[in-house]
XYZ file of C-alpha atoms in Angstrom:
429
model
C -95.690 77.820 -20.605
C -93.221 77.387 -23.827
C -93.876 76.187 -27.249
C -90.594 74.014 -28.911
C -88.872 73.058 -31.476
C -85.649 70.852 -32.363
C -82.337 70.505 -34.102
C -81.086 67.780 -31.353
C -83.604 70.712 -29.753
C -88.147 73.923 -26.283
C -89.877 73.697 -23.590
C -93.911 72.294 -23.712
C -96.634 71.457 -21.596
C -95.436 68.175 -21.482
C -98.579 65.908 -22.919
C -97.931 67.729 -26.245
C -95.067 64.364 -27.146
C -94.518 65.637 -30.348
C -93.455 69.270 -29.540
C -90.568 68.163 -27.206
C -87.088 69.168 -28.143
C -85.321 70.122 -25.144
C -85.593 66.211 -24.040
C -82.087 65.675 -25.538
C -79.623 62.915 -25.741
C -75.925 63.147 -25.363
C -75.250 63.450 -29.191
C -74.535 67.001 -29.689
C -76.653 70.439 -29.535
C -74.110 72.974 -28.658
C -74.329 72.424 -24.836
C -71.086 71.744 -23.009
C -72.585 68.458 -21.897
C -69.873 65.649 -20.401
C -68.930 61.951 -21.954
C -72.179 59.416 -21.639
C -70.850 57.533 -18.961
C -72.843 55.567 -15.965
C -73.241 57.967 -13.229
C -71.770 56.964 -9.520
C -75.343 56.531 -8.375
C -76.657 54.361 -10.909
C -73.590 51.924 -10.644
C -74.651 51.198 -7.326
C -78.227 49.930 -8.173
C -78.152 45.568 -8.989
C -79.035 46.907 -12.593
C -76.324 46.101 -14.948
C -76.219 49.305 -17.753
C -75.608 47.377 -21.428
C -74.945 49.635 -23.524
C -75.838 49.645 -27.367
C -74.792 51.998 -29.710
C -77.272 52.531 -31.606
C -80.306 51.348 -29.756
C -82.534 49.862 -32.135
C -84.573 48.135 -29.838
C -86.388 49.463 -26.360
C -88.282 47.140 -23.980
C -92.302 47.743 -23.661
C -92.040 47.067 -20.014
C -91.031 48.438 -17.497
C -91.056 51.999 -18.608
C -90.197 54.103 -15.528
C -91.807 57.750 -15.167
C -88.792 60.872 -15.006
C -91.736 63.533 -15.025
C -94.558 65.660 -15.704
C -98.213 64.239 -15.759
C -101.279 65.674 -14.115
C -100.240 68.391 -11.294
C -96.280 67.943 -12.565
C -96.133 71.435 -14.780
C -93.729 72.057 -17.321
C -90.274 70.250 -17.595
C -86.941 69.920 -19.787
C -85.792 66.411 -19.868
C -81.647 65.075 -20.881
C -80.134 61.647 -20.851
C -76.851 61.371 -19.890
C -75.599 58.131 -19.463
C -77.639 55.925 -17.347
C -79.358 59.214 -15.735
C -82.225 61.233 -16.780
C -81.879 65.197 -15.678
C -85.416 66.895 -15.673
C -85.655 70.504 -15.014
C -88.673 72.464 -14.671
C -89.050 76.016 -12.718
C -89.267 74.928 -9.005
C -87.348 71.639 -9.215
C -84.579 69.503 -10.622
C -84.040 65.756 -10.269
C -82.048 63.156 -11.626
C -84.053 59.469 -11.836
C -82.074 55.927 -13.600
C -83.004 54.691 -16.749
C -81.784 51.383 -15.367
C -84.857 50.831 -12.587
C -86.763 54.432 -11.919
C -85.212 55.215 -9.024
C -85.127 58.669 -8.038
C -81.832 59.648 -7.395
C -81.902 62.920 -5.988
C -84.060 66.082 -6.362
C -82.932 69.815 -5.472
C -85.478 72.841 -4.988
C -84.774 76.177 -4.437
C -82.727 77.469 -0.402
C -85.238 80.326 -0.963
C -88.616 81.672 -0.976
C -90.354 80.096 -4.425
C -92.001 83.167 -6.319
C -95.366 81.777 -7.459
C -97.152 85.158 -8.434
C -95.399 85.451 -11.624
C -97.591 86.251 -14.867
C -95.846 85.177 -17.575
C -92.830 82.923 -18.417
C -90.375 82.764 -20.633
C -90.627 82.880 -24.488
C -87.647 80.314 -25.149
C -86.116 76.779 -25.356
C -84.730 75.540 -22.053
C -82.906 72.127 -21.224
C -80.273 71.089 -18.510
C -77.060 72.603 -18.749
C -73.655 70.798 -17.531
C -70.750 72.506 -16.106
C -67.057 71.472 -14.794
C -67.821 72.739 -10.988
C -64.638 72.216 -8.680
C -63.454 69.845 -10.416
C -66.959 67.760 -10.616
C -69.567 67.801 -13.194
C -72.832 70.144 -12.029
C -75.866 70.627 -14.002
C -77.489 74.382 -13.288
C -80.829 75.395 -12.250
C -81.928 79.161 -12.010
C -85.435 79.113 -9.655
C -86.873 82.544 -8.871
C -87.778 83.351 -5.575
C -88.121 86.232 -2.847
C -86.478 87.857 -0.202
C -89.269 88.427 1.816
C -89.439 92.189 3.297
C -89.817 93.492 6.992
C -91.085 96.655 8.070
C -91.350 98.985 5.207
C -88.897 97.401 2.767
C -90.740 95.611 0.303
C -90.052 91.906 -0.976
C -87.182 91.563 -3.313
C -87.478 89.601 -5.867
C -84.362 87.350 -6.614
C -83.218 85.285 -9.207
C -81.481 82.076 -7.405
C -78.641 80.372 -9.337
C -76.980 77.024 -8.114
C -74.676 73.787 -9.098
C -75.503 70.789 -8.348
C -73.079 67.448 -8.728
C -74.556 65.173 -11.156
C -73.726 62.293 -8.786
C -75.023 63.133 -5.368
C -77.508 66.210 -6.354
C -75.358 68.160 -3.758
C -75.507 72.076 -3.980
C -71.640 73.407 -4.785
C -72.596 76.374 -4.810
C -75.608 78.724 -4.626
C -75.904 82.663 -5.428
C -78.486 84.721 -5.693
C -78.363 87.060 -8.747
C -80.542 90.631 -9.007
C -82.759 90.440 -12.102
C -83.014 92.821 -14.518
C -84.771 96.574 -13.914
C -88.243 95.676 -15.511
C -87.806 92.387 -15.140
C -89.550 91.481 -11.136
C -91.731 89.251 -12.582
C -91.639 85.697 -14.837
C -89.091 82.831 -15.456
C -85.594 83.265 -16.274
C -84.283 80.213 -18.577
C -80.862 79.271 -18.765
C -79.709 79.546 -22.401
C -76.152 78.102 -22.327
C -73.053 78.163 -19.998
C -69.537 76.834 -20.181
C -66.793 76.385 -17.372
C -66.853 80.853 -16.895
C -70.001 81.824 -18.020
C -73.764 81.063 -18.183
C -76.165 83.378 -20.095
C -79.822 84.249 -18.727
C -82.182 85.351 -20.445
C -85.654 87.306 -19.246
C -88.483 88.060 -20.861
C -90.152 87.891 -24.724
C -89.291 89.064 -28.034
C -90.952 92.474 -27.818
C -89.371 92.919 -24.544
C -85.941 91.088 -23.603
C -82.895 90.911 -21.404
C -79.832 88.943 -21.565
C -77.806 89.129 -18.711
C -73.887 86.974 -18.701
C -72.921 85.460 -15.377
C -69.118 84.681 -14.292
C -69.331 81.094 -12.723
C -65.584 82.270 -11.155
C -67.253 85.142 -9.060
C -70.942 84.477 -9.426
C -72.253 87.577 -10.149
C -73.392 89.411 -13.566
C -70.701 90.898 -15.882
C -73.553 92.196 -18.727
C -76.296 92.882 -19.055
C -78.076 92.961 -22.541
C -81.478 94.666 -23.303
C -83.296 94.196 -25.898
C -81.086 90.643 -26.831
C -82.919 87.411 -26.542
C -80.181 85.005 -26.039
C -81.668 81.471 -27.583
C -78.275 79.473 -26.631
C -74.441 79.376 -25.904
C -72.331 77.450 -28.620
C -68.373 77.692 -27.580
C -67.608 81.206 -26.968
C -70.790 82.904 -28.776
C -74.129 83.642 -27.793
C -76.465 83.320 -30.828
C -80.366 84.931 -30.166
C -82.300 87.602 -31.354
C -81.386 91.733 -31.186
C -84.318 94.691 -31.376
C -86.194 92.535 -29.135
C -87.265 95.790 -27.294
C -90.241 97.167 -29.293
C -93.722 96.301 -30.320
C -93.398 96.578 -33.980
C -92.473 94.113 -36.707
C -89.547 94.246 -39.146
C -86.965 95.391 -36.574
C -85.487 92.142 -35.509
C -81.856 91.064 -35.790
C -79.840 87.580 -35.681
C -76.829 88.499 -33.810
C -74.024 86.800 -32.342
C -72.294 87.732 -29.277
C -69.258 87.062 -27.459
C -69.893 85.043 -24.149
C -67.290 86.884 -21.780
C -68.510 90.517 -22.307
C -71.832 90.217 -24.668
C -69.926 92.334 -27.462
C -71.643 91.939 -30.878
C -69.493 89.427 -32.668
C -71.825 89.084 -36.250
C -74.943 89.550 -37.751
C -77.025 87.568 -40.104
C -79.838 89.454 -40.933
C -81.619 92.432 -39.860
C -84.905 94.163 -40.216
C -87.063 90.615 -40.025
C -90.435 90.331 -38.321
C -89.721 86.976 -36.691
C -87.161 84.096 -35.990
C -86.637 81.002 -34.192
C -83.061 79.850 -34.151
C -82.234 76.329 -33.024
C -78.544 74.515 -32.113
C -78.259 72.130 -33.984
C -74.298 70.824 -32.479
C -70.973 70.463 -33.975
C -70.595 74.938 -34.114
C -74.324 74.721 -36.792
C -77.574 75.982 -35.704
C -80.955 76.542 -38.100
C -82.535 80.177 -38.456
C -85.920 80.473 -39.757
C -86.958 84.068 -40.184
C -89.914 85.999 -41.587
C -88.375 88.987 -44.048
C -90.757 91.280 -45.009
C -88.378 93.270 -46.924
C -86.653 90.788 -48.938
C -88.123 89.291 -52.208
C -88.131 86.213 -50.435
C -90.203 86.226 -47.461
C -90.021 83.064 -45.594
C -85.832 81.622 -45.372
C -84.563 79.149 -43.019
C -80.652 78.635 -43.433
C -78.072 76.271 -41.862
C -75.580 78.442 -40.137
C -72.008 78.401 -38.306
C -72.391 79.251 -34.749
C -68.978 81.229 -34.999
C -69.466 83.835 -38.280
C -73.754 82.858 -39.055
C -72.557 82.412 -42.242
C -73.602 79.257 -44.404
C -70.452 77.002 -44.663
C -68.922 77.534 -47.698
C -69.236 74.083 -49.223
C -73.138 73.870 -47.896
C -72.896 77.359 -50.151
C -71.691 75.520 -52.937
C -73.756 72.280 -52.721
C -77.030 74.217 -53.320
C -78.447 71.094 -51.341
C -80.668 73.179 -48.980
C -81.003 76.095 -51.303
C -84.047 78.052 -51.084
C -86.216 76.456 -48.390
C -88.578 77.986 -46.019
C -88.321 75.865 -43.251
C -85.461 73.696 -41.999
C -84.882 71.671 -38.703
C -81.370 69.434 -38.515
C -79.835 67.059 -36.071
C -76.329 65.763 -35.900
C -75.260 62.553 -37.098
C -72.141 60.591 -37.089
C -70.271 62.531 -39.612
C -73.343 64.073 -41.039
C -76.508 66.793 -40.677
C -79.870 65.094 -40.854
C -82.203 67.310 -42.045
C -86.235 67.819 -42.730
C -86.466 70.706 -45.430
C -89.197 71.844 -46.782
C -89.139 74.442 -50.012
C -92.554 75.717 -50.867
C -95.142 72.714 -51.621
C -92.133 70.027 -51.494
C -90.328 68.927 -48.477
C -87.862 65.775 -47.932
C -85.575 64.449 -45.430
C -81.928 65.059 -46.548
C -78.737 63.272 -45.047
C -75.464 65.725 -45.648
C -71.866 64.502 -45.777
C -70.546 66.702 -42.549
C -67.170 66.697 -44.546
C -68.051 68.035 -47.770
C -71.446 69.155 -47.168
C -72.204 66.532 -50.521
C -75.648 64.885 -50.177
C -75.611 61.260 -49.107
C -79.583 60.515 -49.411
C -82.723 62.124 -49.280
C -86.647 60.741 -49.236
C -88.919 63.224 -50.268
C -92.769 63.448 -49.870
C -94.458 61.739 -52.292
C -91.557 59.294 -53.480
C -93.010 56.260 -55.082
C -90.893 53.649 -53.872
C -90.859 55.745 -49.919
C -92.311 57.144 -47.159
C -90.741 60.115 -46.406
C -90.299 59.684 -42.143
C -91.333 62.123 -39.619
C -87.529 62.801 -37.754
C -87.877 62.263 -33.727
C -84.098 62.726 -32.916
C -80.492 61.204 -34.224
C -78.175 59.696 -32.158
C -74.733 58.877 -33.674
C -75.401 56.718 -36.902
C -78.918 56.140 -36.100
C -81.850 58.047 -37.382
C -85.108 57.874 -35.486
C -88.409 59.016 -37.208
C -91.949 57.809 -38.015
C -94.191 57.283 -40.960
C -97.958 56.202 -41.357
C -96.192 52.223 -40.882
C -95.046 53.161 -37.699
C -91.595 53.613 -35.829
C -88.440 53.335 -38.261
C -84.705 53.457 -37.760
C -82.872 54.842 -40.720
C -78.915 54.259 -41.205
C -77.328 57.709 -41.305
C -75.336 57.286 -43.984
C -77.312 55.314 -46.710
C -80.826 55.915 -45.338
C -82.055 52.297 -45.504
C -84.174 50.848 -42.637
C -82.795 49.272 -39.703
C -85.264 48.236 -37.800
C -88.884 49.280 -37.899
C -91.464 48.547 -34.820
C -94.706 51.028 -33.018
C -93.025 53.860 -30.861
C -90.580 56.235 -31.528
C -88.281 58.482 -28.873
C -88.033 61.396 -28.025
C -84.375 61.383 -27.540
C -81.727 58.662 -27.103
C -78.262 57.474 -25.803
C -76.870 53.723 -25.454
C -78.981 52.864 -22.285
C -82.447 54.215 -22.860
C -85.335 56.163 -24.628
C -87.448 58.769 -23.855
C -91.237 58.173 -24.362
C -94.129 60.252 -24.202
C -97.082 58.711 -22.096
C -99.982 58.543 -23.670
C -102.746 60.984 -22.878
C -101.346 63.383 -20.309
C -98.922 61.069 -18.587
C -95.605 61.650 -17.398
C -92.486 61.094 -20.029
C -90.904 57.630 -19.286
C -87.601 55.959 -20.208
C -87.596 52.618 -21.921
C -84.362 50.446 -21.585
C -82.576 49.601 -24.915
C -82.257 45.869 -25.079
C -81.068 45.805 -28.911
């Protein structure tokens, strides 16, 4: 249905473990997410939530299933606190990391839509909102209005809240989609308090639509803007997605309230896949035919898609082709890779100074495969197995067989093995 990547960061069948980036922990990735604290629900359970920050150590058993599997589709998967939040198309439910329980599950008031033909070409996760004073995660499902007589079926786009805590709808609208657009999955690419974006549709063919969450109806529309996600008050995606030839793509920036054109980083590129990274950065890796260099990937600010001046001046990730970056506790993790040489490089957030870096074919290291980062934690894999790398001086912490998906203080997210479901492991060290 997708294809993913991630800088904290898309959306995958979801046996393919390694592809999973919108199965994100609290730390950071431009989403308006709330503090990790232990839901209402899961402080009822006899469970006691320890938390450890970092996790360095996750139990073997139990591991409780959150989703997907044989017959389970597609799905998005966030910890928050002692809560998973999985999202897929027709269905969102919240299960605890601290005993499996499934805590509540919501599916759409209306009519499912099941006839659609294609999906949607982007990254999707769970997205948290202050609702009436209560924290809501949103779902958009697509269904129909069936018809009578001779008035045809309508199709709908159906957006709701739902509290965190109880899974109980606040609110629920349903929002006309886009002329063109009757057909395939919407994906939420950001929201805050006022707005959430939706976007419809592919590269060669897009919409972006902005929805008030005041009066629940759209305020722009977009065509021809891929929205990729919300960071703050700007919408970073992809312009001149509304033709079938290459070379005519833009990076833009918008502004969230009215969709106005707030930047531009480049134009005239054949491709691009743009990923938040948190803390106002997000990675661009473009294809520019017409440039000397053909293949750039950059570390951006969400507010001007400039580089950052001192990341300018530190010539640390100058020249590379492909770039993905996580946030750390005062720091960017990144895997670069420039031409035939690529390394992991830890960045002083401050300064932008480098504060370690393994690259491939080090003597004395093996450069790790990077999983996620959660606050000074980095956690990655290398032909030894699992490894847990200290942010700021890159040594091992603790080494052992699995690595996450994503983490917080209570739990990890696993793949299963074969086609399996994704499970959460308690952390117990």
């Amino acid at each position: 249905m997708r294809s993913l990547t991630q800088g904290r960061h898309l959306f995958i069948p979801v046996g393919l473990a390694l592809s999973l980036v919108s199965a994100c922990s609290d730390g950071g990735n431009g989403s308006s997410d709330f503090p990790s604290t232990p839901s209402s629900d899961s402080r009822r359970t006899t469970d006691v939530a320890k938390a450890y920050d970092p996790p360095l150590k996750f139990q073997q058993q139990p591991a409780y299933d959150i989703a997907g599997g044989a017959g389970e589709g597609d799905w998005s998967i966030k910890l928050r606190g002692t809560v998973a939040y999985a999202l897929s198309t027709g269905e969102v439910r919240a299960v605890s990391v601290l005993n499996g329980k499934r805590l509540w599950n919501v599916k759409p008031q209306g009519q499912p839509t099941r006839d659609t033909r294609y999906s949607i070409d982007g990254d999707s996760s769970p997205h948290f909102v202050e609702v009436q004073g209560q924290k809501a995660v949103l779902a958009a499902f697509s269904i129909t209005e069936p018809g009578t007589g001779t008035t045809p079926d309508r199709p709908l786009i159906e957006l709701t809240a739902i509290a965190v805590d109880s899974g109980k709808r606040l609110w629920t609208t349903a929002i006309e989609r886009p002329t063109g657009k009757e057909e395939g999955e919407p994906f939420i690419a950001g929201a805050t308090a006022t707005t959430a974006v939706l976007t419809f549709g592919s590269d060669d063919d897009a919409v972006s639509v902005g929805v008030s969450l005041l009066t629940r109806k759209a305020t722009w529309t977009r065509k021809g803007f891929f929205a990729s996600f919300v960071d703050g008050n700007t919408v970073v995606g992809r312009g001149g997605a509304d033709g079938l030839f290459g070379g005519s793509i833009t990076v833009e920036g918008r502004d969230l309230a009215d969709g106005t054109k707030a930047w531009t980083y480049k134009h005239r590129i054949a491709q691009a896949k743009l990923s938040p990274v948190g803390n106002g950065l997000f990675t661009a890796v473009v294809e520019a035919p017409f440039e000397a260099e053909k293949g750039l990937a950059e570390l951006l600010s969400t507010s001007t898609g400039k580089t950052p001046s001192g990341l300018q001046r530190s010539r640390a990730l100058a020249h590379v082709t492909s770039l993905s970056c996580w946030p750390g506790e005062g720091s960017v993790i990144c895997e670069a890779d420039k031409g035939l040489e690529k390394r992991v490089v830890a960045l002083n957030r401050a300064n932008w100074t480098e504060l370690w870096s393994i690259a491939e074919g080090d003597q004395n290291r093996l450069m790790p495969k990077i999983y996620t980062v959660f606050h000074d934690a980095v956690y990655g894999v290398t032909e030894n197995g699992s490894v847990i790398l200290d942010v700021r001086t890159g040594k091992d912490r603790a080494t052992g067989t699995e690595t996450p998906n994503a983490v917080n203080e209570y739990a990890g997210l696993f793949p299963s093995s074969g086609i399996g479901p994704f499970q959460t492991r308690r952390a117990v060290g």
